[in-house]
Coordinates of C-alpha atoms in Angstrom, one line a residue:
M821 CA 0.0 0.0 0.1
S822 CA 1.6 3.3 -1.1
R823 CA 1.5 6.2 1.3
S824 CA 1.4 9.9 0.3
I825 CA 4.4 11.8 1.2
V826 CA 3.4 15.1 3.0
R827 CA 6.0 18.0 2.3
Q828 CA 7.7 19.4 5.2
S829 CA 7.5 22.9 5.7
K830 CA 7.0 25.2 8.8
F831 CA 4.6 27.3 6.7
R832 CA 2.3 24.4 5.6
H833 CA -0.3 25.4 8.2
V834 CA -0.3 29.0 7.8
F835 CA -3.9 30.5 8.0
G836 CA -5.3 33.8 7.3
Q837 CA -7.8 35.6 9.8
A838 CA -9.6 38.9 9.5
V839 CA -9.6 41.3 12.5
K840 CA -12.7 42.0 14.4
T841 CA -14.9 44.6 12.8
D842 CA -14.1 47.3 15.4
Q843 CA -10.5 47.0 14.4
S844 CA -11.1 47.9 10.6
Y845 CA -10.9 51.4 9.3
D846 CA -14.5 52.4 8.1
D847 CA -16.0 55.1 5.8
I848 CA -13.1 55.2 3.4
R849 CA -14.0 56.4 0.0
V850 CA -11.5 54.4 -1.9
S851 CA -10.6 55.7 -5.3
K852 CA -12.3 54.4 -8.4
V853 CA -9.8 55.1 -10.8
T854 CA -9.2 52.6 -13.5
W855 CA -5.6 51.7 -13.0
D856 CA -3.9 48.5 -11.7
S857 CA -2.1 49.7 -8.6
S858 CA -2.7 48.5 -5.2
F859 CA -4.3 51.9 -4.1
C860 CA -2.9 51.1 -0.6
A861 CA 0.4 51.4 1.3
V862 CA 1.5 50.6 5.0
N863 CA 4.3 50.6 7.2
P864 CA 4.7 50.2 11.2
K865 CA 3.4 53.6 11.7
F866 CA 0.9 54.7 9.1
L867 CA -1.9 53.4 6.6
A868 CA -2.2 55.2 3.5
V869 CA -5.3 54.8 0.9
I870 CA -5.9 56.7 -2.4
V871 CA -9.4 58.0 -2.0
E872 CA -12.1 59.8 -4.2
S873 CA -11.5 63.5 -4.1
S874 CA -13.1 66.4 -6.0
G875 CA -10.5 69.1 -7.8
G876 CA -7.7 66.8 -8.0
G877 CA -5.9 64.1 -6.5
A878 CA -5.7 63.1 -2.7
F879 CA -4.8 60.2 -0.3
L880 CA -5.7 59.5 3.3
V881 CA -3.0 58.8 6.0
L882 CA -4.0 57.3 9.3
H883 CA -2.0 56.2 12.2
L884 CA -2.5 52.4 12.5
S885 CA -4.0 52.8 16.0
K886 CA -6.7 55.0 14.6
V887 CA -9.2 52.2 13.7
G888 CA -13.0 52.5 13.6
R889 CA -14.9 55.2 11.6
V890 CA -12.9 57.8 9.9
D891 CA -14.5 61.3 10.2
K892 CA -15.5 62.5 6.6
N893 CA -13.6 66.0 7.5
Y894 CA -10.3 63.9 8.3
P895 CA -7.5 66.0 6.8
L896 CA -6.1 64.3 3.5
V897 CA -2.8 64.7 1.6
V898 CA -3.8 67.0 -1.3
G899 CA -1.7 68.6 -3.8
H900 CA -2.0 66.8 -6.9
S901 CA -4.2 68.4 -9.7
G902 CA -5.2 64.9 -11.1
P903 CA -6.0 61.6 -9.6
V904 CA -3.3 59.9 -7.5
L905 CA -2.3 56.6 -9.3
D906 CA 0.2 55.2 -6.7
I907 CA 1.9 55.5 -3.5
D908 CA 4.9 53.9 -1.7
W909 CA 6.3 54.4 1.7
C910 CA 9.9 55.1 2.0
P911 CA 11.7 52.0 3.5
H912 CA 14.2 54.1 5.4
N913 CA 12.0 56.7 7.1
D914 CA 8.5 55.9 8.2
N915 CA 7.4 59.4 8.0
I916 CA 8.1 59.8 4.3
V917 CA 5.7 58.9 1.5
A918 CA 5.8 59.3 -2.3
S919 CA 2.8 59.7 -4.6
C920 CA 2.4 60.0 -8.4
S921 CA -0.6 61.2 -10.5
E922 CA -2.1 61.8 -13.6
D923 CA -1.1 65.5 -13.4
T924 CA 2.5 64.1 -14.7
T925 CA 4.3 64.7 -11.4
A926 CA 5.5 62.7 -8.5
M927 CA 5.5 64.3 -4.9
V928 CA 7.3 63.2 -1.6
W929 CA 5.5 64.2 1.7
Q930 CA 6.6 64.3 5.3
I931 CA 3.7 63.0 7.5
P932 CA 3.7 64.3 10.9
D933 CA 3.6 61.9 14.1
H934 CA 0.6 63.8 15.5
T935 CA -2.9 64.0 13.6
P936 CA -2.9 67.1 11.4
S937 CA -5.7 69.7 11.8
R938 CA -5.7 70.7 8.3
P939 CA -5.2 69.1 4.8
I940 CA -1.4 68.5 4.1
S941 CA -0.9 70.5 0.9
E942 CA 3.0 71.2 0.7
P943 CA 5.0 68.4 -0.4
I944 CA 8.7 68.4 0.5
V945 CA 9.8 68.1 -3.2
V946 CA 7.9 68.0 -6.5
L947 CA 9.5 65.7 -9.1
E948 CA 8.7 66.9 -12.7
G949 CA 10.1 65.0 -15.7
H950 CA 7.5 63.0 -17.3
S951 CA 5.2 64.4 -20.1
K952 CA 2.1 62.1 -19.5
R953 CA 0.8 60.5 -16.3
V954 CA 2.9 58.8 -13.7
G955 CA 1.5 55.5 -12.8
I956 CA 4.2 53.7 -11.0
I957 CA 6.4 54.8 -7.9
K958 CA 9.1 52.7 -6.1
W959 CA 11.8 53.4 -3.4
H960 CA 15.1 51.9 -3.7
P961 CA 15.3 49.2 -1.1
T962 CA 18.9 49.8 0.2
A963 CA 20.0 53.4 -1.1
R964 CA 19.0 56.5 0.7
N965 CA 16.5 58.8 -1.2
I966 CA 16.6 57.1 -4.5
L967 CA 13.2 57.0 -6.2
L968 CA 11.8 55.3 -9.5
T969 CA 8.9 56.4 -11.5
A970 CA 7.4 55.2 -14.5
G971 CA 4.9 57.1 -16.7
G972 CA 2.6 56.8 -19.6
D973 CA 5.3 58.4 -21.8
N974 CA 7.1 55.1 -21.5
L975 CA 10.0 56.5 -19.6
I976 CA 11.6 55.3 -16.3
I977 CA 13.2 58.1 -14.3
I978 CA 15.5 57.5 -11.3
W979 CA 15.6 60.5 -8.9
N980 CA 17.7 61.7 -6.0
V981 CA 14.9 63.0 -3.6
G982 CA 17.6 64.8 -1.5
T983 CA 18.3 67.3 -4.4
G984 CA 15.1 66.9 -6.3
E985 CA 16.8 66.0 -9.4
P986 CA 16.7 63.2 -12.0
L987 CA 19.9 60.8 -11.8
M988 CA 18.9 59.0 -15.1
T989 CA 16.3 58.1 -17.6
M990 CA 15.6 55.1 -19.5
D991 CA 13.5 54.9 -22.6
D992 CA 14.2 51.4 -23.5
H993 CA 10.2 50.5 -23.3
P994 CA 8.1 51.0 -26.7
D995 CA 5.0 50.7 -24.8
L996 CA 2.9 51.2 -21.5
I997 CA 4.8 49.8 -18.4
Y998 CA 2.8 47.6 -16.2
N999 CA 5.0 47.5 -13.3
V1000 CA 8.5 47.6 -11.7
S1001 CA 10.2 45.5 -9.0
W1002 CA 13.8 46.1 -7.7
N1003 CA 15.8 43.2 -6.7
Y1004 CA 17.0 42.4 -3.2
N1005 CA 19.9 44.7 -3.1
G1006 CA 18.6 47.3 -5.8
S1007 CA 21.2 46.6 -8.3
L1008 CA 18.6 45.5 -10.9
F1009 CA 14.9 46.0 -11.6
C1010 CA 12.5 43.9 -13.7
T1011 CA 9.6 45.3 -15.7
T1012 CA 6.6 44.1 -17.4
C1013 CA 5.3 46.1 -20.4
K1014 CA 2.3 46.1 -22.8
D1015 CA 4.6 44.8 -25.7
R1016 CA 4.4 41.5 -23.7
R1017 CA 8.1 41.4 -22.8
L1018 CA 9.7 41.0 -19.5
R1019 CA 13.0 42.8 -19.1
V1020 CA 15.7 42.9 -16.6
C1021 CA 17.3 46.3 -16.4
D1022 CA 20.6 47.7 -14.9
P1023 CA 19.7 51.3 -14.3
R1024 CA 23.3 52.4 -13.7
K1025 CA 24.4 51.1 -17.0
N1026 CA 21.2 52.3 -18.5
E1027 CA 20.5 49.0 -20.4
V1028 CA 18.5 46.1 -20.7
V1029 CA 20.5 43.1 -19.6
A1030 CA 18.0 40.5 -20.3
E1031 CA 14.6 40.3 -21.7
R1032 CA 11.8 37.4 -22.5
L1033 CA 9.1 37.7 -25.1
S1034 CA 5.6 36.5 -23.7
P1035 CA 6.3 34.6 -20.5
H1036 CA 2.6 34.4 -20.5
E1037 CA 0.8 34.0 -23.9
G1038 CA -2.1 35.9 -23.1
I1039 CA -2.5 39.6 -24.0
R1040 CA -3.7 40.9 -20.5
P1041 CA -1.5 42.8 -18.1
M1042 CA 1.4 40.8 -16.5
R1043 CA 3.1 41.4 -13.1
A1044 CA 6.6 40.6 -12.1
I1045 CA 8.7 40.6 -8.9
F1046 CA 12.3 39.5 -8.0
T1047 CA 12.6 37.0 -5.3
K1048 CA 15.4 37.1 -2.8
E1049 CA 17.6 34.4 -4.8
G1050 CA 17.5 36.5 -7.9
N1051 CA 14.7 34.6 -9.7
I1052 CA 11.7 36.4 -11.1
F1053 CA 8.2 35.5 -10.0
T1054 CA 5.6 36.4 -12.8
T1055 CA 1.7 36.5 -13.0
G1056 CA -0.3 36.8 -16.2
F1057 CA -2.7 34.9 -18.6
T1058 CA -2.7 32.1 -20.9
R1059 CA -3.9 32.4 -24.5
M1060 CA -7.3 31.1 -23.2
S1061 CA -7.6 34.0 -20.5
Q1062 CA -6.6 31.5 -17.7
R1063 CA -4.7 33.2 -15.0
E1064 CA -1.2 31.7 -14.6
L1065 CA 1.9 32.1 -12.5
G1066 CA 5.4 31.4 -13.4
L1067 CA 9.1 31.4 -11.8
W1068 CA 12.0 32.3 -14.1
D1069 CA 15.8 32.5 -14.1
P1070 CA 16.8 35.6 -15.6
T1071 CA 20.2 34.3 -16.8
N1072 CA 18.3 31.6 -18.8
F1073 CA 15.0 32.9 -19.9
E1074 CA 14.4 29.9 -22.4
E1075 CA 12.5 27.8 -20.2
P1076 CA 10.6 28.7 -16.9
I1077 CA 11.5 27.0 -13.7
A1078 CA 8.0 26.6 -13.0
L1079 CA 4.6 27.4 -14.7
L1080 CA 1.2 26.9 -13.1
E1081 CA -2.4 27.5 -14.3
L1082 CA -4.9 29.0 -11.5
D1083 CA -8.3 29.6 -12.8
T1084 CA -10.4 31.6 -15.2
S1085 CA -11.0 35.4 -14.1
N1086 CA -10.4 38.8 -15.3
G1087 CA -8.5 40.4 -12.5
V1088 CA -4.9 41.0 -12.8
L1089 CA -3.1 39.2 -9.9
L1090 CA -0.9 41.4 -7.8
P1091 CA 1.8 39.5 -6.0
F1092 CA 3.0 40.5 -2.7
Y1093 CA 6.6 39.0 -1.7
D1094 CA 8.0 38.1 1.8
P1095 CA 11.9 37.8 1.2
D1096 CA 12.3 36.4 5.0
T1097 CA 9.9 33.4 4.5
N1098 CA 9.8 33.3 0.5
I1099 CA 5.9 33.3 0.6
V1100 CA 4.3 35.2 -2.2
Y1101 CA 0.6 36.2 -1.5
L1102 CA -1.7 36.9 -4.6
S1103 CA -4.4 39.3 -4.6
G1104 CA -6.5 39.9 -7.6
K1105 CA -8.7 43.0 -8.0
G1106 CA -12.4 42.0 -7.7
D1107 CA -11.4 38.8 -6.1
S1108 CA -12.6 37.8 -2.7
S1109 CA -9.7 35.6 -1.9
I1110 CA -5.9 35.6 -1.4
R1111 CA -3.8 32.8 -2.5
Y1112 CA -0.3 32.1 -1.1
F1113 CA 2.5 30.2 -2.2
E1114 CA 6.0 29.1 -0.9
I1115 CA 8.9 29.2 -3.2
T1116 CA 11.5 26.8 -2.6
E1117 CA 14.7 25.2 -4.3
E1118 CA 13.3 21.7 -4.7
P1119 CA 10.5 20.8 -7.4
P1120 CA 8.0 21.9 -8.1
Y1121 CA 9.6 25.1 -6.9
V1122 CA 6.4 26.9 -6.3
H1123 CA 4.3 25.2 -3.6
Y1124 CA 0.4 26.1 -3.1
I1125 CA -0.2 26.5 0.8
S1126 CA -3.9 27.8 1.1
T1127 CA -6.4 30.4 0.3
F1128 CA -7.9 33.0 2.5
S1129 CA -11.4 33.7 1.3
S1130 CA -14.2 36.2 2.2
K1131 CA -17.4 37.3 1.1
E1132 CA -16.4 40.9 -0.1
P1133 CA -14.3 41.6 -3.3
Q1134 CA -11.0 43.6 -3.0
R1135 CA -10.5 47.0 -4.5
G1136 CA -7.0 46.9 -3.5
M1137 CA -4.4 45.8 -1.0
G1138 CA -1.6 46.9 1.3
F1139 CA 1.3 44.9 2.6
M1140 CA 2.8 45.4 5.9
P1141 CA 6.8 45.1 6.0
K1142 CA 7.8 42.5 8.3
R1143 CA 8.9 45.3 10.9
G1144 CA 5.4 45.8 11.5
V1145 CA 4.0 42.5 12.2
D1146 CA 3.3 41.0 16.0
V1147 CA 5.8 38.4 16.9
S1148 CA 4.1 37.4 20.1
K1149 CA 1.1 36.0 17.9
C1150 CA 3.3 34.2 15.5
E1151 CA 2.2 36.7 12.7
I1152 CA 4.3 36.2 9.8
A1153 CA 2.4 38.8 7.3
R1154 CA -0.3 41.3 7.5
L1155 CA -2.2 42.3 4.5
Y1156 CA -4.7 45.3 4.4
K1157 CA -7.7 44.5 2.1
L1158 CA -9.6 47.5 0.7
H1159 CA -13.4 47.2 0.2
E1160 CA -15.6 49.9 -1.3
R1161 CA -15.7 51.6 2.0
K1162 CA -13.3 50.4 4.3
C1163 CA -10.0 48.8 4.9
E1164 CA -9.6 45.4 6.7
P1165 CA -6.5 44.1 8.1
I1166 CA -5.9 40.4 7.5
M1167 CA -3.5 38.5 9.6
M1168 CA -1.3 35.4 8.3
T1169 CA -0.3 33.3 11.4
V1170 CA 1.6 30.2 11.9
P1171 CA -0.1 28.1 14.7
R1172 CA 2.2 27.6 17.6
K1173 CA 1.5 26.4 21.0
S1174 CA 4.7 28.3 22.8
D1175 CA 4.3 31.9 23.6
L1176 CA 8.2 32.2 23.2
F1177 CA 9.9 34.1 20.4
Q1178 CA 10.0 31.7 17.4
D1179 CA 13.5 32.1 16.0
D1180 CA 12.8 29.9 12.9
L1181 CA 9.8 32.0 11.8
Y1182 CA 11.7 35.4 12.3
P1183 CA 15.3 35.7 10.8
D1184 CA 16.7 39.1 10.9
T1185 CA 14.8 41.4 8.6
A1186 CA 15.5 44.6 6.7
G1187 CA 15.7 47.5 9.1
P1188 CA 14.8 51.2 8.6
E1189 CA 18.6 52.2 8.0
P1190 CA 19.9 52.6 4.5
A1191 CA 23.0 50.6 3.5
L1192 CA 24.2 53.1 1.0
E1193 CA 24.2 56.7 0.2
P1194 CA 22.9 58.1 -3.3
E1195 CA 26.5 58.9 -4.3
E1196 CA 27.8 55.4 -3.3
W1197 CA 25.1 53.7 -5.3
M1198 CA 25.7 55.9 -8.4
D1199 CA 29.4 54.9 -8.3
G1200 CA 28.4 51.3 -8.8
R1201 CA 28.4 50.0 -5.0
D1202 CA 25.8 47.6 -4.0
A1203 CA 24.9 46.4 -0.5
D1204 CA 22.1 44.1 0.9
P1205 CA 19.7 45.7 3.5
I1206 CA 21.1 46.4 7.0
L1207 CA 19.1 43.8 9.1
V1208 CA 17.5 44.1 12.4
S1209 CA 16.3 41.2 15.0
M1210 CA 12.7 40.9 15.6
R1211 CA 13.2 39.4 19.0
D1212 CA 11.7 42.3 21.0
G1213 CA 9.4 43.4 18.4
Y1214 CA 10.0 46.6 16.5
V1215 CA 9.3 50.2 17.8
P1216 CA 9.2 52.9 15.2
P1217 CA 11.4 55.7 15.6
K1218 CA 10.2 59.2 15.9
S1219 CA 9.8 61.5 12.9
R1220 CA 13.1 62.4 11.0
E1221 CA 12.9 65.4 8.7
L1222 CA 13.8 64.7 5.1
K1223 CA 16.2 67.6 4.0
V1224 CA 16.1 68.6 0.4
A1225 CA 19.0 70.5 -1.0
K1226 CA 18.2 71.7 -4.5
K1227 CA 21.3 72.9 -6.6
N1228 CA 21.1 76.2 -8.4
V1229 CA 18.5 77.7 -6.3
L1230 CA 18.5 81.5 -6.7
D1231 CA 17.0 82.1 -3.3
T1232 CA 19.5 80.7 -1.2
R1233 CA 20.9 83.8 0.1
P1234 CA 19.4 85.1 3.0
A1235 CA 17.2 88.4 3.1
T1236 CA 18.9 91.6 4.1
R1237 CA 17.9 92.6 7.6
R1238 CA 16.9 96.2 7.8
S1239 CA 16.9 98.4 11.1
M1240 CA 13.6 99.1 12.2
S1241 CA 14.7 102.4 14.1
V1242 CA 14.7 104.5 10.6
I1243 CA 11.8 104.3 8.3
D1244 CA 12.5 105.5 4.7
G1245 CA 8.9 106.1 3.5
S1246 CA 9.9 106.4 0.0
S1247 CA 11.0 102.5 0.0
L1248 CA 7.8 101.4 1.5
P1249 CA 5.8 98.8 -0.6
E1250 CA 2.3 99.4 -1.4
E1251 CA 1.0 97.1 1.5
I1252 CA 0.4 98.0 5.0
Y1253 CA 2.8 96.2 7.4
I1254 CA 2.4 96.3 11.2
C1255 CA 5.5 95.2 13.4
V1256 CA 6.2 93.7 15.7
H1257 CA 4.7 93.9 19.2
L1258 CA 0.9 93.3 19.5
T1259 CA 0.4 95.1 22.7
W1260 CA 1.5 98.8 23.5
Q1261 CA 1.9 100.4 26.5
V1262 CA 2.3 104.2 27.8
T1263 CA 5.3 103.9 29.9
H1264 CA 5.8 107.3 31.0
S1265 CA 4.9 110.9 30.4
L1266 CA 7.4 113.5 29.5
C1267 CA 6.7 117.3 29.3
G1268 CA 3.0 116.4 29.1
E1269 CA 3.3 114.3 26.1
H1270 CA 2.8 110.6 26.0
V1271 CA 5.6 108.4 24.7
I1272 CA 4.6 105.0 23.2
D1273 CA 7.2 102.3 23.3
G1274 CA 7.3 98.9 21.7
M1275 CA 5.2 99.3 18.6
V1276 CA 6.3 100.5 15.1
V1277 CA 3.3 101.0 12.7
L1278 CA 4.2 101.3 9.0
L1279 CA 1.7 102.6 6.8
S1280 CA 1.2 102.5 3.0
K1281 CA 2.1 105.6 0.8
D1282 CA -1.6 106.2 0.5
G1283 CA -2.2 106.1 4.2

């Protein structure tokens, strides 16, 4: 009698569980823009969701602890003149978020630790270089202040946010770019494009180092991400419109390492990858389920684990960095599912009886410190992320200000200070100025006349 052999894996029993209703974020008007981005970004401090907005584009930023119903007048992050298409939190500063929009710009924002009293409308820096809408924005995983944008003009621009200037521009794509993914140390990135090609690009050499035509035979949009080992995981469609996933070796694109058909559905599968566990979570827009797979070095290389199912279809999805999970509950991943009017956290947990820290589930993970400065990365250096231990959990640091030093700015000279003791009426501007003390006082009387101290009133020439 033959006995089936069960594959040994500590993640074989991972299960998903939605939080209780009162731990969700309710009354969020999720954007209805027809663009295949996740519409949600999350880090250990904040949740950001692209929302419906009149008169331009906006997104909502909430502290993770601010669960429950969101006030309809809660201050938004506004500033784009067109709908926001993508957002991404900086991996090296939990208070910095980047956004891109149909208005052809990308913007970088500093989010305060306290709840703002009014909408945030002043970005730290505006990045202008695309001639059409900007649909993709990605921070570099290891180098400080390096940001990638991709637009409808088929250009990829890499920026140094610290100076607000573009470092390089790639024009190797003849059609719309569907997605971009950095590899583990940020030396390469892969792209999928409407011309049905999967490309691996070296940005510092400004060249495509490998490409594959039609990794999936269907004409629907594809997605691709780098794994920690340097392989590329893809999602797409077969010629018969069945959804399909694949694993590829970029040094040998002839044959896939693995190719697996899933189901027949219209939604593009968005992959979310955890490099510490080698688990990839697949979420399709319009689906009501999340499938997850483990990528290993033994056949069949991509192992199906399980599916988390719910009743409501998802409009988008956010993926928490490993620094933000709860190690005391053996939580290995947390996803933030967008409904039409709310955001629902979903915890992925490994069942363990012990309450002690589980070393095998939590290897050291990427921390918030950058491994490289922009100049070092541009000079050709590569470095893996600086790792931190999860043993005691992760406590987000306080807000650190991002300083932008633009070159050749004309207004860098400090304004000349003028004495207020002598007032030249001929040099007064047309406006009325009142300086400085808000209160005045009659201090003493001299020869029957009052002397007024502490207030200088400047009138216009007309007055």
